[in-house]
């Protein structure tokens, strides 16, 4: 190798290192998320005979006392990619939610939880909170607080990225 | 409310706070992962006319010069939940991988990338690294290093949890 070139400072080294580090960060985030998600799917199945998409739909609706349009519901889902319409229909059949035309615009269906749906979700949410806490049990309160703050930075970076698109 | 009880220190307050903080941490991790994953799916589709499960299979195989059994491959996938067999068959038809009985045990198929598969993966991996770096572009090197260290703590907590099961 040409020694003169080899000893010149590499102007690309910083950005190369940043992209490798970014990739490591993404893979680490993904490993953690995959672990928790897989475990939550299993626990929902074994303890409540339900699925993550169903839990996800109930969770999104529980926050909205006035209900959501189908398209808003789809956008608010944290996990599901699947067939929201199918999941909603089955939850409706089971009496956990209602689907009715919106009072202000009859063209759109509004979905909202029934009292039974709220009750069912809260029963699962309580267990879900416990599962997550068991998984993150070895992380101290102050470490969690620090991580939340740093993940705010990640979220901001993603928002900045999105604005540029 | 009974004032005597209300003024007693709440012995559950720490653990209650920990479980709420754990839940916040999980939702924050999930938000970040969902954003990146959704974007990567879109970019793979628009720039390479491919899918995340395909990319994921190629990525897992690229690290294994000697190939992987189908079951080891399934376990190593970072993202895909779907039909690994179907994805592998299509990649085989396209000449990106080979599926042959393992020399040491003919009952098991070993999957490995062809030279063409390696080339194709590296082309996509280069773009993928750039996309991730763009998304994490506003996070400094030192912040990433700190985050990686803290996420090691999360990973350890998840491993501790798994060992107890």
PDB file of C-alpha atoms in Angstrom:
ATOM      1  CA  UNK A   1       0.000   0.000   0.000  1.00  0.00           C
ATOM      2  CA  UNK A   2       1.173   3.531  -0.757  1.00  0.00           C
ATOM      3  CA  UNK A   3       2.399   4.791   2.573  1.00  0.00           C
ATOM      4  CA  UNK A   4       1.708   8.450   1.824  1.00  0.00           C
ATOM      5  CA  UNK A   5      -1.945   7.719   1.196  1.00  0.00           C
ATOM      6  CA  UNK A   6      -2.185   5.325   4.123  1.00  0.00           C
ATOM      7  CA  UNK A   7      -0.943   7.952   6.562  1.00  0.00           C
ATOM      8  CA  UNK A   8      -3.246  10.704   5.321  1.00  0.00           C
ATOM      9  CA  UNK A   9      -6.233  11.237   7.583  1.00  0.00           C
ATOM     10  CA  UNK A  10      -9.196   9.371   6.141  1.00  0.00           C
ATOM     11  CA  UNK A  11     -11.862  12.001   5.544  1.00  0.00           C
ATOM     12  CA  UNK A  12     -14.475   9.265   5.269  1.00  0.00           C
ATOM     13  CA  UNK A  13     -13.629   7.482   8.499  1.00  0.00           C
ATOM     14  CA  UNK A  14     -16.143   9.432  10.630  1.00  0.00           C
ATOM     15  CA  UNK A  15     -19.089   8.894   8.353  1.00  0.00           C
ATOM     16  CA  UNK A  16     -18.136   5.256   7.755  1.00  0.00           C
ATOM     17  CA  UNK A  17     -17.985   4.701  11.465  1.00  0.00           C
ATOM     18  CA  UNK A  18     -21.313   6.493  11.971  1.00  0.00           C
ATOM     19  CA  UNK A  19     -23.061   4.298   9.423  1.00  0.00           C
ATOM     20  CA  UNK A  20     -21.628   1.105  10.963  1.00  0.00           C
ATOM     21  CA  UNK A  21     -22.641   2.309  14.412  1.00  0.00           C
ATOM     22  CA  UNK A  22     -26.125   3.246  13.147  1.00  0.00           C
ATOM     23  CA  UNK A  23     -26.484  -0.250  11.739  1.00  0.00           C
ATOM     24  CA  UNK A  24     -25.379  -1.785  15.034  1.00  0.00           C
ATOM     25  CA  UNK A  25     -27.901   0.399  16.837  1.00  0.00           C
ATOM     26  CA  UNK A  26     -30.690  -0.693  14.511  1.00  0.00           C
ATOM     27  CA  UNK A  27     -29.831  -4.381  14.863  1.00  0.00           C
ATOM     28  CA  UNK A  28     -29.664  -4.047  18.652  1.00  0.00           C
ATOM     29  CA  UNK A  29     -33.056  -2.296  18.756  1.00  0.00           C
ATOM     30  CA  UNK A  30     -34.493  -4.959  16.478  1.00  0.00           C
ATOM     31  CA  UNK A  31     -33.136  -7.819  18.610  1.00  0.00           C
ATOM     32  CA  UNK A  32     -34.737  -6.354  21.743  1.00  0.00           C
ATOM     33  CA  UNK A  33     -38.061  -5.627  20.019  1.00  0.00           C
ATOM     34  CA  UNK A  34     -38.194  -9.070  18.423  1.00  0.00           C
ATOM     35  CA  UNK A  35     -37.570 -10.795  21.725  1.00  0.00           C
ATOM     36  CA  UNK A  36     -40.315  -8.890  23.557  1.00  0.00           C
ATOM     37  CA  UNK A  37     -42.803  -9.139  20.701  1.00  0.00           C
ATOM     38  CA  UNK A  38     -42.297 -12.894  20.313  1.00  0.00           C
ATOM     39  CA  UNK A  39     -42.756 -13.415  24.039  1.00  0.00           C
ATOM     40  CA  UNK A  40     -45.873 -11.212  24.160  1.00  0.00           C
ATOM     41  CA  UNK A  41     -47.407 -13.161  21.251  1.00  0.00           C
ATOM     42  CA  UNK A  42     -46.770 -16.427  23.093  1.00  0.00           C
ATOM     43  CA  UNK A  43     -48.168 -15.165  26.408  1.00  0.00           C
ATOM     44  CA  UNK A  44     -51.287 -13.687  24.762  1.00  0.00           C
ATOM     45  CA  UNK A  45     -51.861 -17.049  23.129  1.00  0.00           C
ATOM     46  CA  UNK A  46     -51.255 -19.251  26.152  1.00  0.00           C
ATOM     47  CA  UNK A  47     -52.841 -17.040  28.810  1.00  0.00           C
ATOM     48  CA  UNK A  48     -55.692 -15.363  26.924  1.00  0.00           C
ATOM     49  CA  UNK A  49     -56.116 -17.480  23.794  1.00  0.00           C
ATOM     50  CA  UNK A  50     -55.770 -14.290  21.780  1.00  0.00           C
ATOM     51  CA  UNK A  51     -53.397 -12.751  19.257  1.00  0.00           C
ATOM     52  CA  UNK A  52     -51.252  -9.624  19.103  1.00  0.00           C
ATOM     53  CA  UNK A  53     -53.328  -8.005  16.298  1.00  0.00           C
ATOM     54  CA  UNK A  54     -56.483  -8.414  18.431  1.00  0.00           C
ATOM     55  CA  UNK A  55     -54.754  -6.995  21.516  1.00  0.00           C
ATOM     56  CA  UNK A  56     -53.365  -4.181  19.405  1.00  0.00           C
ATOM     57  CA  UNK A  57     -56.816  -3.202  18.053  1.00  0.00           C
ATOM     58  CA  UNK A  58     -58.341  -3.231  21.553  1.00  0.00           C
ATOM     59  CA  UNK A  59     -55.411  -1.150  22.892  1.00  0.00           C
ATOM     60  CA  UNK A  60     -55.806   1.476  20.172  1.00  0.00           C
ATOM     61  CA  UNK A  61     -59.557   1.746  20.790  1.00  0.00           C
ATOM     62  CA  UNK A  62     -59.348   1.810  24.573  1.00  0.00           C
ATOM     63  CA  UNK A  63     -57.609   5.199  24.370  1.00  0.00           C
ATOM     64  CA  UNK A  64     -60.449   6.640  22.249  1.00  0.00           C
ATOM     65  CA  UNK A  65     -63.738   6.923  24.139  1.00  0.00           C
ATOM     66  CA  UNK A  66     -65.338   8.448  21.031  1.00  0.00           C
ATOM     67  CA  UNK A  67     -64.143   5.669  18.770  1.00  0.00           C
ATOM     68  CA  UNK A  68     -62.059   5.781  15.621  1.00  0.00           C
ATOM     69  CA  UNK A  69     -62.687   5.572  11.912  1.00  0.00           C
ATOM     70  CA  UNK A  70     -61.313   2.410  10.330  1.00  0.00           C
ATOM     71  CA  UNK A  71     -58.504   4.342   8.635  1.00  0.00           C
ATOM     72  CA  UNK A  72     -57.489   6.153  11.842  1.00  0.00           C
ATOM     73  CA  UNK A  73     -57.549   2.818  13.636  1.00  0.00           C
ATOM     74  CA  UNK A  74     -55.223   1.246  11.049  1.00  0.00           C
ATOM     75  CA  UNK A  75     -52.794   4.127  11.418  1.00  0.00           C
ATOM     76  CA  UNK A  76     -52.710   3.910  15.214  1.00  0.00           C
ATOM     77  CA  UNK A  77     -51.884   0.217  15.414  1.00  0.00           C
ATOM     78  CA  UNK A  78     -48.483  -0.369  16.963  1.00  0.00           C
ATOM     79  CA  UNK A  79     -47.794  -3.870  15.750  1.00  0.00           C
ATOM     80  CA  UNK A  80     -50.319  -5.295  13.352  1.00  0.00           C
ATOM     81  CA  UNK A  81     -49.767  -5.273   9.658  1.00  0.00           C
ATOM     82  CA  UNK A  82     -52.431  -7.813   8.955  1.00  0.00           C
ATOM     83  CA  UNK A  83     -56.062  -7.724   8.102  1.00  0.00           C
ATOM     84  CA  UNK A  84     -57.541  -5.039  10.392  1.00  0.00           C
ATOM     85  CA  UNK A  85     -60.997  -5.407   8.826  1.00  0.00           C
ATOM     86  CA  UNK A  86     -61.040  -9.129   9.606  1.00  0.00           C
ATOM     87  CA  UNK A  87     -59.878  -8.605  13.193  1.00  0.00           C
ATOM     88  CA  UNK A  88     -62.476  -5.857  13.745  1.00  0.00           C
ATOM     89  CA  UNK A  89     -65.281  -8.044  12.346  1.00  0.00           C
ATOM     90  CA  UNK A  90     -64.409 -10.905  14.666  1.00  0.00           C
ATOM     91  CA  UNK A  91     -64.193  -8.611  17.712  1.00  0.00           C
ATOM     92  CA  UNK A  92     -67.593  -7.186  16.715  1.00  0.00           C
ATOM     93  CA  UNK A  93     -69.110 -10.671  16.504  1.00  0.00           C
ATOM     94  CA  UNK A  94     -67.780 -11.384  19.985  1.00  0.00           C
ATOM     95  CA  UNK A  95     -69.415  -8.196  21.316  1.00  0.00           C
ATOM     96  CA  UNK A  96     -66.127  -6.493  22.209  1.00  0.00           C
ATOM     97  CA  UNK A  97     -66.680  -3.549  19.864  1.00  0.00           C
ATOM     98  CA  UNK A  98     -69.334  -1.863  17.760  1.00  0.00           C
ATOM     99  CA  UNK A  99     -69.006  -0.562  14.224  1.00  0.00           C
ATOM    100  CA  UNK A 100     -71.512   2.149  13.313  1.00  0.00           C
ATOM    101  CA  UNK A 101     -71.746   4.987  10.800  1.00  0.00           C
ATOM    102  CA  UNK A 102     -70.258   8.204  12.231  1.00  0.00           C
ATOM    103  CA  UNK A 103     -73.015  10.668  13.294  1.00  0.00           C
ATOM    104  CA  UNK A 104     -71.337  13.536  11.393  1.00  0.00           C
ATOM    105  CA  UNK A 105     -70.664  11.549   8.227  1.00  0.00           C
ATOM    106  CA  UNK A 106     -72.680   8.415   7.577  1.00  0.00           C
ATOM    107  CA  UNK A 107     -70.248   7.295   4.881  1.00  0.00           C
ATOM    108  CA  UNK A 108     -67.630   6.372   7.466  1.00  0.00           C
ATOM    109  CA  UNK A 109     -67.824   3.609  10.016  1.00  0.00           C
ATOM    110  CA  UNK A 110     -66.773   4.415  13.539  1.00  0.00           C
ATOM    111  CA  UNK A 111     -65.417   1.638  15.685  1.00  0.00           C
ATOM    112  CA  UNK A 112     -65.576   1.773  19.467  1.00  0.00           C
ATOM    113  CA  UNK A 113     -65.195  -0.637  22.365  1.00  0.00           C
ATOM    114  CA  UNK A 114     -68.248  -1.941  24.230  1.00  0.00           C
ATOM    115  CA  UNK A 115     -68.152  -2.030  28.045  1.00  0.00           C
ATOM    116  CA  UNK A 116     -67.322  -5.716  27.661  1.00  0.00           C
ATOM    117  CA  UNK A 117     -64.466  -4.809  25.289  1.00  0.00           C
ATOM    118  CA  UNK A 118     -63.028  -2.298  27.769  1.00  0.00           C
ATOM    119  CA  UNK A 119     -63.247  -4.898  30.553  1.00  0.00           C
ATOM    120  CA  UNK A 120     -61.605  -7.591  28.421  1.00  0.00           C
ATOM    121  CA  UNK A 121     -58.819  -5.246  27.296  1.00  0.00           C
ATOM    122  CA  UNK A 122     -58.043  -4.056  30.835  1.00  0.00           C
ATOM    123  CA  UNK A 123     -57.792  -7.634  32.061  1.00  0.00           C
ATOM    124  CA  UNK A 124     -55.204  -8.351  29.372  1.00  0.00           C
ATOM    125  CA  UNK A 125     -53.441  -4.980  29.731  1.00  0.00           C
ATOM    126  CA  UNK A 126     -52.806  -5.644  33.413  1.00  0.00           C
ATOM    127  CA  UNK A 127     -51.125  -8.959  32.611  1.00  0.00           C
ATOM    128  CA  UNK A 128     -49.271  -7.380  29.664  1.00  0.00           C
ATOM    129  CA  UNK A 129     -47.812  -4.665  31.909  1.00  0.00           C
ATOM    130  CA  UNK A 130     -46.625  -7.360  34.306  1.00  0.00           C
ATOM    131  CA  UNK A 131     -44.978  -9.383  31.488  1.00  0.00           C
ATOM    132  CA  UNK A 132     -43.112  -6.336  30.204  1.00  0.00           C
ATOM    133  CA  UNK A 133     -42.022  -5.432  33.721  1.00  0.00           C
ATOM    134  CA  UNK A 134     -40.733  -8.980  34.238  1.00  0.00           C
ATOM    135  CA  UNK A 135     -38.731  -8.714  31.021  1.00  0.00           C
ATOM    136  CA  UNK A 136     -37.239  -5.321  31.937  1.00  0.00           C
ATOM    137  CA  UNK A 137     -36.939  -6.309  35.604  1.00  0.00           C
ATOM    138  CA  UNK A 138     -33.130  -6.117  35.754  1.00  0.00           C
ATOM    139  CA  UNK A 139     -33.038  -2.513  34.518  1.00  0.00           C
ATOM    140  CA  UNK A 140     -33.116   0.087  37.287  1.00  0.00           C
ATOM    141  CA  UNK A 141     -35.595   2.975  37.345  1.00  0.00           C
ATOM    142  CA  UNK A 142     -32.820   5.464  36.635  1.00  0.00           C
ATOM    143  CA  UNK A 143     -31.494   3.401  33.718  1.00  0.00           C
ATOM    144  CA  UNK A 144     -34.990   3.236  32.238  1.00  0.00           C
ATOM    145  CA  UNK A 145     -35.348   7.008  32.637  1.00  0.00           C
ATOM    146  CA  UNK A 146     -32.003   7.526  30.864  1.00  0.00           C
ATOM    147  CA  UNK A 147     -32.977   5.133  28.069  1.00  0.00           C
ATOM    148  CA  UNK A 148     -36.331   6.858  27.574  1.00  0.00           C
ATOM    149  CA  UNK A 149     -34.527  10.171  27.240  1.00  0.00           C
ATOM    150  CA  UNK A 150     -32.043   8.763  24.740  1.00  0.00           C
ATOM    151  CA  UNK A 151     -34.811   7.095  22.753  1.00  0.00           C
ATOM    152  CA  UNK A 152     -36.472  10.513  22.555  1.00  0.00           C
ATOM    153  CA  UNK A 153     -33.336  11.520  20.677  1.00  0.00           C
ATOM    154  CA  UNK A 154     -33.786   8.547  18.335  1.00  0.00           C
ATOM    155  CA  UNK A 155     -37.425   9.477  17.778  1.00  0.00           C
ATOM    156  CA  UNK A 156     -36.407  13.063  17.008  1.00  0.00           C
ATOM    157  CA  UNK A 157     -33.822  11.838  14.513  1.00  0.00           C
ATOM    158  CA  UNK A 158     -36.494   9.744  12.810  1.00  0.00           C
ATOM    159  CA  UNK A 159     -38.864  12.724  12.760  1.00  0.00           C
ATOM    160  CA  UNK A 160     -36.166  14.954  11.253  1.00  0.00           C
ATOM    161  CA  UNK A 161     -35.556  12.274   8.635  1.00  0.00           C
ATOM    162  CA  UNK A 162     -39.273  12.071   7.854  1.00  0.00           C
ATOM    163  CA  UNK A 163     -39.613  15.841   7.433  1.00  0.00           C
ATOM    164  CA  UNK A 164     -36.843  15.811   4.818  1.00  0.00           C
ATOM    165  CA  UNK A 165     -38.736  13.257   2.714  1.00  0.00           C
TER     166      UNK A 165
ATOM    167  CA  UNK B   1     -60.243   8.471  52.168  1.00  0.00           C
ATOM    168  CA  UNK B   2     -58.774   7.273  55.447  1.00  0.00           C
ATOM    169  CA  UNK B   3     -56.005   9.761  56.143  1.00  0.00           C
ATOM    170  CA  UNK B   4     -53.892   7.345  58.147  1.00  0.00           C
ATOM    171  CA  UNK B   5     -53.713   4.946  55.234  1.00  0.00           C
ATOM    172  CA  UNK B   6     -53.203   7.739  52.699  1.00  0.00           C
ATOM    173  CA  UNK B   7     -50.183   9.096  54.567  1.00  0.00           C
ATOM    174  CA  UNK B   8     -48.514   5.728  55.025  1.00  0.00           C
ATOM    175  CA  UNK B   9     -45.661   5.177  52.588  1.00  0.00           C
ATOM    176  CA  UNK B  10     -46.915   3.138  49.678  1.00  0.00           C
ATOM    177  CA  UNK B  11     -44.827   0.005  49.632  1.00  0.00           C
ATOM    178  CA  UNK B  12     -45.959  -0.707  46.092  1.00  0.00           C
ATOM    179  CA  UNK B  13     -45.120   2.698  44.657  1.00  0.00           C
ATOM    180  CA  UNK B  14     -41.621   1.700  43.462  1.00  0.00           C
ATOM    181  CA  UNK B  15     -42.713  -1.430  41.685  1.00  0.00           C
ATOM    182  CA  UNK B  16     -45.785   0.303  40.239  1.00  0.00           C
ATOM    183  CA  UNK B  17     -43.594   3.048  38.885  1.00  0.00           C
ATOM    184  CA  UNK B  18     -41.132   0.482  37.505  1.00  0.00           C
ATOM    185  CA  UNK B  19     -43.854  -1.350  35.606  1.00  0.00           C
ATOM    186  CA  UNK B  20     -45.230   1.891  34.121  1.00  0.00           C
ATOM    187  CA  UNK B  21     -41.719   2.940  33.143  1.00  0.00           C
ATOM    188  CA  UNK B  22     -41.041  -0.510  31.667  1.00  0.00           C
ATOM    189  CA  UNK B  23     -44.185  -0.198  29.601  1.00  0.00           C
ATOM    190  CA  UNK B  24     -43.176   3.269  28.398  1.00  0.00           C
ATOM    191  CA  UNK B  25     -39.755   1.898  27.464  1.00  0.00           C
ATOM    192  CA  UNK B  26     -41.313  -0.958  25.513  1.00  0.00           C
ATOM    193  CA  UNK B  27     -43.697   1.359  23.633  1.00  0.00           C
ATOM    194  CA  UNK B  28     -40.845   3.758  22.828  1.00  0.00           C
ATOM    195  CA  UNK B  29     -38.668   0.899  21.520  1.00  0.00           C
ATOM    196  CA  UNK B  30     -41.603  -0.379  19.493  1.00  0.00           C
ATOM    197  CA  UNK B  31     -42.328   3.051  17.981  1.00  0.00           C
ATOM    198  CA  UNK B  32     -38.713   3.412  16.841  1.00  0.00           C
ATOM    199  CA  UNK B  33     -38.512  -0.143  15.468  1.00  0.00           C
ATOM    200  CA  UNK B  34     -41.840   0.171  13.664  1.00  0.00           C
ATOM    201  CA  UNK B  35     -40.781   3.416  12.002  1.00  0.00           C
ATOM    202  CA  UNK B  36     -37.485   2.011  10.723  1.00  0.00           C
ATOM    203  CA  UNK B  37     -38.964  -1.326   9.662  1.00  0.00           C
ATOM    204  CA  UNK B  38     -41.808   0.313   7.736  1.00  0.00           C
ATOM    205  CA  UNK B  39     -39.380   2.611   5.966  1.00  0.00           C
ATOM    206  CA  UNK B  40     -36.974  -0.238   5.125  1.00  0.00           C
ATOM    207  CA  UNK B  41     -39.870  -2.288   3.679  1.00  0.00           C
ATOM    208  CA  UNK B  42     -40.854   0.659   1.498  1.00  0.00           C
ATOM    209  CA  UNK B  43     -37.298   1.350   0.310  1.00  0.00           C
ATOM    210  CA  UNK B  44     -36.624  -2.322  -0.460  1.00  0.00           C
ATOM    211  CA  UNK B  45     -39.791  -2.360  -2.525  1.00  0.00           C
ATOM    212  CA  UNK B  46     -39.242   0.892  -4.410  1.00  0.00           C
ATOM    213  CA  UNK B  47     -35.479   0.645  -4.912  1.00  0.00           C
ATOM    214  CA  UNK B  48     -34.921  -3.097  -5.292  1.00  0.00           C
ATOM    215  CA  UNK B  49     -38.387  -4.504  -5.996  1.00  0.00           C
ATOM    216  CA  UNK B  50     -37.862  -6.892  -3.126  1.00  0.00           C
ATOM    217  CA  UNK B  51     -39.308  -7.629   0.307  1.00  0.00           C
ATOM    218  CA  UNK B  52     -38.002  -7.627   3.871  1.00  0.00           C
ATOM    219  CA  UNK B  53     -38.345 -11.429   4.293  1.00  0.00           C
ATOM    220  CA  UNK B  54     -36.209 -11.923   1.148  1.00  0.00           C
ATOM    221  CA  UNK B  55     -33.591  -9.421   2.347  1.00  0.00           C
ATOM    222  CA  UNK B  56     -33.669 -11.045   5.756  1.00  0.00           C
ATOM    223  CA  UNK B  57     -33.005 -14.549   4.357  1.00  0.00           C
ATOM    224  CA  UNK B  58     -30.114 -13.276   2.198  1.00  0.00           C
ATOM    225  CA  UNK B  59     -28.652 -11.383   5.194  1.00  0.00           C
ATOM    226  CA  UNK B  60     -28.763 -14.465   7.421  1.00  0.00           C
ATOM    227  CA  UNK B  61     -27.086 -16.614   4.753  1.00  0.00           C
ATOM    228  CA  UNK B  62     -24.412 -14.086   3.807  1.00  0.00           C
ATOM    229  CA  UNK B  63     -22.845 -14.496   7.262  1.00  0.00           C
ATOM    230  CA  UNK B  64     -22.611 -18.288   6.815  1.00  0.00           C
ATOM    231  CA  UNK B  65     -20.158 -19.332   4.101  1.00  0.00           C
ATOM    232  CA  UNK B  66     -20.923 -22.990   4.883  1.00  0.00           C
ATOM    233  CA  UNK B  67     -24.659 -22.488   4.632  1.00  0.00           C
ATOM    234  CA  UNK B  68     -27.400 -23.199   7.148  1.00  0.00           C
ATOM    235  CA  UNK B  69     -29.974 -25.902   7.687  1.00  0.00           C
ATOM    236  CA  UNK B  70     -33.532 -24.698   7.119  1.00  0.00           C
ATOM    237  CA  UNK B  71     -34.277 -24.779  10.854  1.00  0.00           C
ATOM    238  CA  UNK B  72     -31.130 -22.819  11.757  1.00  0.00           C
ATOM    239  CA  UNK B  73     -32.008 -20.334   9.039  1.00  0.00           C
ATOM    240  CA  UNK B  74     -35.519 -19.828  10.456  1.00  0.00           C
ATOM    241  CA  UNK B  75     -34.084 -19.210  13.906  1.00  0.00           C
ATOM    242  CA  UNK B  76     -31.572 -16.646  12.676  1.00  0.00           C
ATOM    243  CA  UNK B  77     -34.047 -14.461  10.821  1.00  0.00           C
ATOM    244  CA  UNK B  78     -34.288 -10.999  12.379  1.00  0.00           C
ATOM    245  CA  UNK B  79     -37.615  -9.895  10.987  1.00  0.00           C
ATOM    246  CA  UNK B  80     -39.538 -12.471   9.017  1.00  0.00           C
ATOM    247  CA  UNK B  81     -42.301 -14.484  10.555  1.00  0.00           C
ATOM    248  CA  UNK B  82     -43.661 -15.628   7.237  1.00  0.00           C
ATOM    249  CA  UNK B  83     -43.178 -18.559   4.996  1.00  0.00           C
ATOM    250  CA  UNK B  84     -39.406 -19.158   4.986  1.00  0.00           C
ATOM    251  CA  UNK B  85     -39.769 -22.246   2.786  1.00  0.00           C
ATOM    252  CA  UNK B  86     -41.594 -20.233   0.131  1.00  0.00           C
ATOM    253  CA  UNK B  87     -39.061 -17.406   0.209  1.00  0.00           C
ATOM    254  CA  UNK B  88     -36.151 -19.871  -0.040  1.00  0.00           C
ATOM    255  CA  UNK B  89     -37.763 -21.687  -2.990  1.00  0.00           C
ATOM    256  CA  UNK B  90     -38.228 -18.459  -4.912  1.00  0.00           C
ATOM    257  CA  UNK B  91     -34.659 -17.306  -4.219  1.00  0.00           C
ATOM    258  CA  UNK B  92     -33.471 -20.744  -5.392  1.00  0.00           C
ATOM    259  CA  UNK B  93     -35.440 -20.423  -8.652  1.00  0.00           C
ATOM    260  CA  UNK B  94     -33.818 -17.039  -9.202  1.00  0.00           C
ATOM    261  CA  UNK B  95     -30.359 -18.565  -8.729  1.00  0.00           C
ATOM    262  CA  UNK B  96     -29.550 -16.568  -5.581  1.00  0.00           C
ATOM    263  CA  UNK B  97     -29.146 -19.624  -3.370  1.00  0.00           C
ATOM    264  CA  UNK B  98     -28.776 -23.405  -3.537  1.00  0.00           C
ATOM    265  CA  UNK B  99     -30.524 -25.996  -1.408  1.00  0.00           C
ATOM    266  CA  UNK B 100     -28.684 -29.313  -1.159  1.00  0.00           C
ATOM    267  CA  UNK B 101     -28.530 -32.238   1.254  1.00  0.00           C
ATOM    268  CA  UNK B 102     -25.869 -31.672   3.926  1.00  0.00           C
ATOM    269  CA  UNK B 103     -22.720 -33.789   3.229  1.00  0.00           C
ATOM    270  CA  UNK B 104     -22.670 -35.085   6.828  1.00  0.00           C
ATOM    271  CA  UNK B 105     -26.384 -35.877   6.981  1.00  0.00           C
ATOM    272  CA  UNK B 106     -28.320 -36.316   3.761  1.00  0.00           C
ATOM    273  CA  UNK B 107     -31.659 -36.025   5.580  1.00  0.00           C
ATOM    274  CA  UNK B 108     -31.187 -32.288   6.055  1.00  0.00           C
ATOM    275  CA  UNK B 109     -31.119 -29.629   3.383  1.00  0.00           C
ATOM    276  CA  UNK B 110     -28.410 -27.034   3.569  1.00  0.00           C
ATOM    277  CA  UNK B 111     -29.082 -23.628   2.095  1.00  0.00           C
ATOM    278  CA  UNK B 112     -26.271 -21.376   0.934  1.00  0.00           C
ATOM    279  CA  UNK B 113     -25.901 -18.277  -1.228  1.00  0.00           C
ATOM    280  CA  UNK B 114     -24.570 -18.512  -4.775  1.00  0.00           C
ATOM    281  CA  UNK B 115     -21.947 -15.981  -5.939  1.00  0.00           C
ATOM    282  CA  UNK B 116     -24.846 -14.164  -7.588  1.00  0.00           C
ATOM    283  CA  UNK B 117     -26.757 -14.198  -4.279  1.00  0.00           C
ATOM    284  CA  UNK B 118     -23.787 -12.724  -2.407  1.00  0.00           C
ATOM    285  CA  UNK B 119     -23.444 -10.012  -5.054  1.00  0.00           C
ATOM    286  CA  UNK B 120     -27.139  -9.194  -4.962  1.00  0.00           C
ATOM    287  CA  UNK B 121     -27.228  -9.074  -1.163  1.00  0.00           C
ATOM    288  CA  UNK B 122     -24.168  -6.807  -0.912  1.00  0.00           C
ATOM    289  CA  UNK B 123     -25.687  -4.372  -3.379  1.00  0.00           C
ATOM    290  CA  UNK B 124     -28.800  -4.118  -1.215  1.00  0.00           C
ATOM    291  CA  UNK B 125     -26.864  -4.160   2.076  1.00  0.00           C
ATOM    292  CA  UNK B 126     -24.867  -1.106   0.996  1.00  0.00           C
ATOM    293  CA  UNK B 127     -28.066   0.849   0.319  1.00  0.00           C
ATOM    294  CA  UNK B 128     -29.640  -0.497   3.524  1.00  0.00           C
ATOM    295  CA  UNK B 129     -26.703   0.748   5.613  1.00  0.00           C
ATOM    296  CA  UNK B 130     -27.098   4.179   4.028  1.00  0.00           C
ATOM    297  CA  UNK B 131     -30.874   4.275   4.725  1.00  0.00           C
ATOM    298  CA  UNK B 132     -30.346   3.386   8.387  1.00  0.00           C
ATOM    299  CA  UNK B 133     -27.576   5.968   8.668  1.00  0.00           C
ATOM    300  CA  UNK B 134     -29.869   8.608   7.165  1.00  0.00           C
ATOM    301  CA  UNK B 135     -32.545   7.746   9.721  1.00  0.00           C
ATOM    302  CA  UNK B 136     -30.113   7.881  12.650  1.00  0.00           C
ATOM    303  CA  UNK B 137     -28.247  10.823  11.157  1.00  0.00           C
ATOM    304  CA  UNK B 138     -29.099  13.312  13.924  1.00  0.00           C
ATOM    305  CA  UNK B 139     -27.665  11.081  16.646  1.00  0.00           C
ATOM    306  CA  UNK B 140     -24.009  11.727  17.430  1.00  0.00           C
ATOM    307  CA  UNK B 141     -21.396   8.949  17.526  1.00  0.00           C
ATOM    308  CA  UNK B 142     -21.071   9.274  21.280  1.00  0.00           C
ATOM    309  CA  UNK B 143     -24.848   9.108  21.778  1.00  0.00           C
ATOM    310  CA  UNK B 144     -25.007   5.985  19.653  1.00  0.00           C
ATOM    311  CA  UNK B 145     -22.186   4.435  21.672  1.00  0.00           C
ATOM    312  CA  UNK B 146     -24.060   5.250  24.905  1.00  0.00           C
ATOM    313  CA  UNK B 147     -27.300   3.833  23.529  1.00  0.00           C
ATOM    314  CA  UNK B 148     -25.585   0.628  22.413  1.00  0.00           C
ATOM    315  CA  UNK B 149     -24.188   0.191  25.905  1.00  0.00           C
ATOM    316  CA  UNK B 150     -27.577   0.791  27.517  1.00  0.00           C
ATOM    317  CA  UNK B 151     -29.283  -1.575  25.084  1.00  0.00           C
ATOM    318  CA  UNK B 152     -26.734  -4.193  26.154  1.00  0.00           C
ATOM    319  CA  UNK B 153     -28.306  -3.779  29.576  1.00  0.00           C
ATOM    320  CA  UNK B 154     -31.753  -4.327  28.068  1.00  0.00           C
ATOM    321  CA  UNK B 155     -30.512  -7.432  26.254  1.00  0.00           C
ATOM    322  CA  UNK B 156     -29.020  -8.760  29.499  1.00  0.00           C
ATOM    323  CA  UNK B 157     -32.306  -8.169  31.296  1.00  0.00           C
ATOM    324  CA  UNK B 158     -34.121 -10.119  28.581  1.00  0.00           C
ATOM    325  CA  UNK B 159     -31.557 -12.937  28.817  1.00  0.00           C
ATOM    326  CA  UNK B 160     -31.941 -13.069  32.598  1.00  0.00           C
ATOM    327  CA  UNK B 161     -35.716 -13.242  32.120  1.00  0.00           C
ATOM    328  CA  UNK B 162     -35.344 -16.052  29.582  1.00  0.00           C
ATOM    329  CA  UNK B 163     -33.094 -18.117  31.876  1.00  0.00           C
ATOM    330  CA  UNK B 164     -35.739 -17.994  34.618  1.00  0.00           C
ATOM    331  CA  UNK B 165     -38.348 -19.505  32.297  1.00  0.00           C
TER     332      UNK B 165
END
